[in-house]
Amino acid sequence: MIKKQDLPECPVATTVNLVGGKWKLLILRNLLNRPYRFNELQKSLKGISHKVLAESLCSMIDDGIIIRVDYNENPPHIEYVLSQLGEAMRPIINAMEEWGNFYKNNI
């Protein structure tokens, strides 16, 4: 987890630091709809490697954005869900979707 004193002074830079990059934003986009298991999340994100997904999930868990839910079953059943902090990204992701549609319709 990033310590508060290590965060950039600029709030936009803080957000980019936590969820910037292609994969974290797409993971957030998917988890806004429902919980995902690792393999189905990987299948839904064309081109992401096992390693990059695992590192992204671990980082987002450490930062408090998502939660790893272990159902303690055999075979193992683990899901990833948004935390309350992650859920707060919903309006931002929705605004990005709106802008993306606006851009595609106006180029």
mmCIF file of C-alpha atoms in Angstrom:
data_model
loop_
_atom_site.group_PDB
_atom_site.id
_atom_site.type_symbol
_atom_site.label_atom_id
_atom_site.label_comp_id
_atom_site.label_asym_id
_atom_site.label_seq_id
_atom_site.Cartn_x
_atom_site.Cartn_y
_atom_site.Cartn_z
ATOM 1 C CA MET A 1 0.000 0.000 0.000
ATOM 2 C CA ILE A 2 1.224 3.460 -0.869
ATOM 3 C CA LYS A 3 1.811 5.592 2.193
ATOM 4 C CA LYS A 4 0.000 8.904 2.323
ATOM 5 C CA GLN A 5 3.249 10.860 2.498
ATOM 6 C CA ASP A 6 4.466 9.119 -0.679
ATOM 7 C CA LEU A 7 1.480 10.185 -2.754
ATOM 8 C CA PRO A 8 1.893 13.041 -5.236
ATOM 9 C CA GLU A 9 0.622 16.440 -4.150
ATOM 10 C CA CYS A 10 -1.599 16.669 -7.228
ATOM 11 C CA PRO A 11 -4.856 14.705 -6.816
ATOM 12 C CA VAL A 12 -4.951 13.835 -10.538
ATOM 13 C CA ALA A 13 -1.439 12.406 -10.283
ATOM 14 C CA THR A 14 -2.555 10.408 -7.230
ATOM 15 C CA THR A 15 -5.426 8.884 -9.214
ATOM 16 C CA VAL A 16 -3.176 8.083 -12.171
ATOM 17 C CA ASN A 17 -0.656 6.556 -9.782
ATOM 18 C CA LEU A 18 -3.303 4.223 -8.322
ATOM 19 C CA VAL A 19 -5.355 3.226 -11.376
ATOM 20 C CA GLY A 20 -3.406 4.554 -14.326
ATOM 21 C CA GLY A 21 -2.506 2.308 -17.164
ATOM 22 C CA LYS A 22 -4.578 0.264 -19.525
ATOM 23 C CA TRP A 23 -5.118 -2.858 -17.461
ATOM 24 C CA LYS A 24 -6.121 -1.430 -14.091
ATOM 25 C CA LEU A 25 -8.791 0.728 -15.681
ATOM 26 C CA LEU A 26 -10.164 -2.232 -17.636
ATOM 27 C CA ILE A 27 -10.132 -4.412 -14.509
ATOM 28 C CA LEU A 28 -12.107 -1.686 -12.731
ATOM 29 C CA ARG A 29 -14.519 -1.439 -15.665
ATOM 30 C CA ASN A 30 -15.255 -5.152 -15.471
ATOM 31 C CA LEU A 31 -15.560 -5.303 -11.693
ATOM 32 C CA LEU A 32 -18.098 -2.462 -11.781
ATOM 33 C CA ASN A 33 -20.505 -4.973 -13.337
ATOM 34 C CA ARG A 34 -19.989 -7.970 -11.043
ATOM 35 C CA PRO A 35 -17.409 -10.044 -9.152
ATOM 36 C CA TYR A 36 -14.968 -12.016 -11.308
ATOM 37 C CA ARG A 37 -12.820 -15.075 -10.783
ATOM 38 C CA PHE A 38 -9.203 -14.811 -11.946
ATOM 39 C CA ASN A 39 -9.527 -16.928 -15.096
ATOM 40 C CA GLU A 40 -12.743 -15.325 -16.282
ATOM 41 C CA LEU A 41 -11.254 -11.884 -15.681
ATOM 42 C CA GLN A 42 -8.207 -12.868 -17.735
ATOM 43 C CA LYS A 43 -10.427 -14.168 -20.559
ATOM 44 C CA SER A 44 -12.425 -10.930 -20.547
ATOM 45 C CA LEU A 45 -9.250 -8.843 -20.935
ATOM 46 C CA LYS A 46 -7.846 -9.837 -24.312
ATOM 47 C CA GLY A 47 -4.062 -9.674 -24.336
ATOM 48 C CA ILE A 48 -3.334 -9.462 -20.611
ATOM 49 C CA SER A 49 -0.781 -11.949 -19.358
ATOM 50 C CA HIS A 50 -1.253 -14.063 -16.245
ATOM 51 C CA LYS A 51 1.648 -12.230 -14.592
ATOM 52 C CA VAL A 52 0.379 -8.723 -15.358
ATOM 53 C CA LEU A 53 -3.136 -9.570 -14.164
ATOM 54 C CA ALA A 54 -1.817 -11.096 -10.941
ATOM 55 C CA GLU A 55 0.437 -8.084 -10.289
ATOM 56 C CA SER A 56 -2.355 -5.616 -11.070
ATOM 57 C CA LEU A 57 -4.812 -7.400 -8.783
ATOM 58 C CA CYS A 58 -2.270 -7.582 -5.947
ATOM 59 C CA SER A 59 -1.465 -3.894 -6.328
ATOM 60 C CA MET A 60 -5.143 -2.924 -6.354
ATOM 61 C CA ILE A 61 -5.780 -5.097 -3.286
ATOM 62 C CA ASP A 62 -2.843 -3.468 -1.477
ATOM 63 C CA ASP A 63 -4.190 -0.031 -2.376
ATOM 64 C CA GLY A 64 -7.656 -0.923 -1.047
ATOM 65 C CA ILE A 65 -9.413 -0.635 -4.414
ATOM 66 C CA ILE A 66 -10.498 -4.257 -4.723
ATOM 67 C CA ILE A 67 -11.062 -7.137 -2.332
ATOM 68 C CA ARG A 68 -10.067 -10.775 -2.786
ATOM 69 C CA VAL A 69 -12.865 -12.990 -1.471
ATOM 70 C CA ASP A 70 -11.809 -16.555 -0.640
ATOM 71 C CA TYR A 71 -14.794 -18.873 -0.143
ATOM 72 C CA ASN A 72 -12.616 -21.565 1.476
ATOM 73 C CA GLU A 73 -13.948 -24.336 -0.750
ATOM 74 C CA ASN A 74 -12.337 -27.271 -2.462
ATOM 75 C CA PRO A 75 -11.608 -26.694 -5.294
ATOM 76 C CA PRO A 76 -10.677 -23.112 -4.357
ATOM 77 C CA HIS A 77 -13.262 -20.476 -5.177
ATOM 78 C CA ILE A 78 -11.837 -16.963 -5.163
ATOM 79 C CA GLU A 79 -13.496 -13.838 -6.515
ATOM 80 C CA TYR A 80 -12.382 -10.259 -6.890
ATOM 81 C CA VAL A 81 -14.835 -7.487 -6.062
ATOM 82 C CA LEU A 82 -14.647 -3.742 -5.742
ATOM 83 C CA SER A 83 -14.180 -2.292 -2.296
ATOM 84 C CA GLN A 84 -16.121 0.784 -1.254
ATOM 85 C CA LEU A 85 -13.120 2.824 -2.388
ATOM 86 C CA GLY A 86 -13.143 1.073 -5.764
ATOM 87 C CA GLU A 87 -16.891 1.559 -6.111
ATOM 88 C CA ALA A 88 -16.263 5.308 -5.783
ATOM 89 C CA MET A 89 -14.562 5.078 -9.212
ATOM 90 C CA ARG A 90 -17.923 4.319 -10.877
ATOM 91 C CA PRO A 91 -18.708 7.920 -11.918
ATOM 92 C CA ILE A 92 -15.179 8.356 -13.265
ATOM 93 C CA ILE A 93 -15.329 5.178 -15.359
ATOM 94 C CA ASN A 94 -18.830 6.131 -16.544
ATOM 95 C CA ALA A 95 -17.553 9.582 -17.564
ATOM 96 C CA MET A 96 -14.682 7.948 -19.460
ATOM 97 C CA GLU A 97 -17.194 5.725 -21.265
ATOM 98 C CA GLU A 98 -19.324 8.746 -22.200
ATOM 99 C CA TRP A 99 -16.324 10.675 -23.453
ATOM 100 C CA GLY A 100 -15.098 7.655 -25.448
ATOM 101 C CA ASN A 101 -18.494 7.377 -27.137
ATOM 102 C CA PHE A 102 -18.552 11.138 -27.760
ATOM 103 C CA TYR A 103 -15.100 10.976 -29.341
ATOM 104 C CA LYS A 104 -15.965 8.002 -31.552
ATOM 105 C CA ASN A 105 -19.115 9.758 -32.759
ATOM 106 C CA ASN A 106 -17.325 13.019 -33.560
ATOM 107 C CA ILE A 107 -14.140 12.039 -35.368
#
